[in-house]
mmCIF file of C-alpha atoms in Angstrom:
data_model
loop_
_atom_site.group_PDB
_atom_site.id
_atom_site.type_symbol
_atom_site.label_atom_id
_atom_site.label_comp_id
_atom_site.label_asym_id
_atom_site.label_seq_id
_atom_site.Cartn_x
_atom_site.Cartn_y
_atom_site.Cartn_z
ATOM 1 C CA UNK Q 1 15.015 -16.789 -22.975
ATOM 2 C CA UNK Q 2 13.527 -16.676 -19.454
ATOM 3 C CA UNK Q 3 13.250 -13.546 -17.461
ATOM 4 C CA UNK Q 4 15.580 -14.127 -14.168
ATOM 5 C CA UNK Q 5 13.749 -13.943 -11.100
ATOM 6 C CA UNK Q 6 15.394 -10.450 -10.008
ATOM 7 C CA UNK Q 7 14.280 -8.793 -13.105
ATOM 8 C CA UNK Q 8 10.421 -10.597 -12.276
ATOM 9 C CA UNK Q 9 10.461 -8.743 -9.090
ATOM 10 C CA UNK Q 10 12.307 -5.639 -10.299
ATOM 11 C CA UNK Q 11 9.021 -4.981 -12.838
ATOM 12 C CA UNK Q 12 6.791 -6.566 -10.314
ATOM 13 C CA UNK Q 13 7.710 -4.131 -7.368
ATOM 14 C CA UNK Q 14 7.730 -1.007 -9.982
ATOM 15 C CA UNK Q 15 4.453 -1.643 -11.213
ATOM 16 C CA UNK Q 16 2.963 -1.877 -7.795
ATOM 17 C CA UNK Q 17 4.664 1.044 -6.735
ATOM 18 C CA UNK Q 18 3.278 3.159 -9.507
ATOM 19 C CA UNK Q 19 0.021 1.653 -8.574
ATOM 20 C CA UNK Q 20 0.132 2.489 -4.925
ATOM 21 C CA UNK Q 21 1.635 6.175 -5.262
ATOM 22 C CA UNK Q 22 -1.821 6.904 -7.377
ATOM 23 C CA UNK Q 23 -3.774 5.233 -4.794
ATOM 24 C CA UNK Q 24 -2.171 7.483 -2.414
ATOM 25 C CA UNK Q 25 -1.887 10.690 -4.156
ATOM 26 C CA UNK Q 26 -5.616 11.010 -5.905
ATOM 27 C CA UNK Q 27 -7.188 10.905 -2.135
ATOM 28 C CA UNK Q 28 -5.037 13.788 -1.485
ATOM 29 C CA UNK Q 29 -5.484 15.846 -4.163
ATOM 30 C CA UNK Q 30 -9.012 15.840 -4.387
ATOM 31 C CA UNK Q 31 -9.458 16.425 -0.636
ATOM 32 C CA UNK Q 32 -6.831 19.665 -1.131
ATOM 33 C CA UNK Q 33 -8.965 20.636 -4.847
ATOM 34 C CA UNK Q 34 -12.605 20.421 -2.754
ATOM 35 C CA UNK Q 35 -13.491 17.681 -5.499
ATOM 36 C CA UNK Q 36 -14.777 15.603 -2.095
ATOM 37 C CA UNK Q 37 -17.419 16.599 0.610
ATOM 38 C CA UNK Q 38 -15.458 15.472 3.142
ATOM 39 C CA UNK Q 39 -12.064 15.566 4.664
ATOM 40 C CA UNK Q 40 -12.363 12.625 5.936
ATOM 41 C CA UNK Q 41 -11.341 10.826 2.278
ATOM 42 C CA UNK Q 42 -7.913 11.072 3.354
ATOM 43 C CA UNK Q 43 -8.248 7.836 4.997
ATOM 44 C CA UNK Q 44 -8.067 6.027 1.476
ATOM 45 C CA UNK Q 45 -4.361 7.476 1.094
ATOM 46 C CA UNK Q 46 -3.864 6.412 4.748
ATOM 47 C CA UNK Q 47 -5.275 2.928 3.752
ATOM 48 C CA UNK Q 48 -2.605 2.862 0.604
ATOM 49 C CA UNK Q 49 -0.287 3.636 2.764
ATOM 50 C CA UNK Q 50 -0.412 0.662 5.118
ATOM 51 C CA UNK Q 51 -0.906 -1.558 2.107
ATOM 52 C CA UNK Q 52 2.533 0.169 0.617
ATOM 53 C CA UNK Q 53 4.549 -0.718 3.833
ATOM 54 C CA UNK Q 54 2.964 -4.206 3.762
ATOM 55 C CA UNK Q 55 4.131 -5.102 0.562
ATOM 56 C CA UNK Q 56 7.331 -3.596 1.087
ATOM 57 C CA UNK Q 57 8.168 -6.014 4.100
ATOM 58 C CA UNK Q 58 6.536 -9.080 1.761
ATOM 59 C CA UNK Q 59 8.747 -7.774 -1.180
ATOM 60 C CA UNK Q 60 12.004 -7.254 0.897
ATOM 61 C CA UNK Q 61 11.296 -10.833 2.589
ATOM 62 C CA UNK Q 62 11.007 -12.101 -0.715
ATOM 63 C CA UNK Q 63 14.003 -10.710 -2.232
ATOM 64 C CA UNK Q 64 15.967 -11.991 0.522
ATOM 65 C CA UNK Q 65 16.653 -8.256 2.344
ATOM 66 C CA UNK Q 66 14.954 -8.827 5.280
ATOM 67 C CA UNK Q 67 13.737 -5.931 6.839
ATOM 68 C CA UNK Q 68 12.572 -7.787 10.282
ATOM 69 C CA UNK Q 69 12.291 -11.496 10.051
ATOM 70 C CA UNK Q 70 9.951 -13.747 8.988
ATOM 71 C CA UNK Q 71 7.877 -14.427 11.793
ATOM 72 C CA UNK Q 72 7.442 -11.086 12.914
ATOM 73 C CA UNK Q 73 6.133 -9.641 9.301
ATOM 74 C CA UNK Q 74 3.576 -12.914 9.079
ATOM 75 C CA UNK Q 75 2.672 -11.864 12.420
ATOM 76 C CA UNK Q 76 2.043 -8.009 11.779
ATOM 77 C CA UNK Q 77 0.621 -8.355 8.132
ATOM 78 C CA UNK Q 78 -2.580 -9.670 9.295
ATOM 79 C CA UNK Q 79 -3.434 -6.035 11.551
ATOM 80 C CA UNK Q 80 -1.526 -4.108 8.655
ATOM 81 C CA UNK Q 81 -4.414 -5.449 6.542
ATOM 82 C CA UNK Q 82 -6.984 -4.470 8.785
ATOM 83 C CA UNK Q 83 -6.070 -1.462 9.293
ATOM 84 C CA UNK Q 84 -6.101 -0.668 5.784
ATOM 85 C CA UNK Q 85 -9.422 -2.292 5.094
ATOM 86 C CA UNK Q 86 -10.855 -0.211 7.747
ATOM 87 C CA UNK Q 87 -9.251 3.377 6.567
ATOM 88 C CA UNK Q 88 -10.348 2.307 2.905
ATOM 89 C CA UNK Q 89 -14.065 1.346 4.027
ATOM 90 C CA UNK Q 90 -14.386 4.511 6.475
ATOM 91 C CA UNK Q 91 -13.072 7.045 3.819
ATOM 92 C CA UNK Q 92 -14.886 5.961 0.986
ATOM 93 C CA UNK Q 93 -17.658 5.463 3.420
ATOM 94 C CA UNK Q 94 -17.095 9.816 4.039
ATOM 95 C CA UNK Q 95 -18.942 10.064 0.309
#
């Protein structure tokens, strides 16, 4: 018996979303604990945010809930992306 495509995307989306609630979380913590030199770590939970809201608008495209259409999330992705690349490199560049 084949998984349906719902329940694909059901485990899909809940493993990412465990996945990007640690990415955005541990950054948090450990700036608020002192574990970190630098405040400025934050940005990787800023970074895991963008990602988050990125795959969101994939996911909800993909499950056929479209949050804004097509064109308009291809078109925003690519910044979303660099964005995040650019919070992840300048917060783990704070170590």
């Amino acid at each position: 018996m084949r998984p349906s495509n719902r329940f694909k995307i059901l485990i899909l989306s809940l493993v990412h979303a465990v996945a990007g609630l640690i990415i955005f979380i541990v950054p948090i913590i450990i700036v608020l604990n002192g574990t970190v030199p630098s405040a400025w770590f934050v940005l990787v939970s800023i970074g895991a945010a963008l990602i988050g809201i990125g795959g969101i608008l994939l996911t909800l495209l993909r499950s056929g809930r479209e949050l804004l259409n097509q064109k308009i999330i291809f078109s925003i992705l690519p910044v979303i992306l660099l964005l995040m690349t650019a919070a992840f490199v300048a917060g783990f560049q704070s170590l």
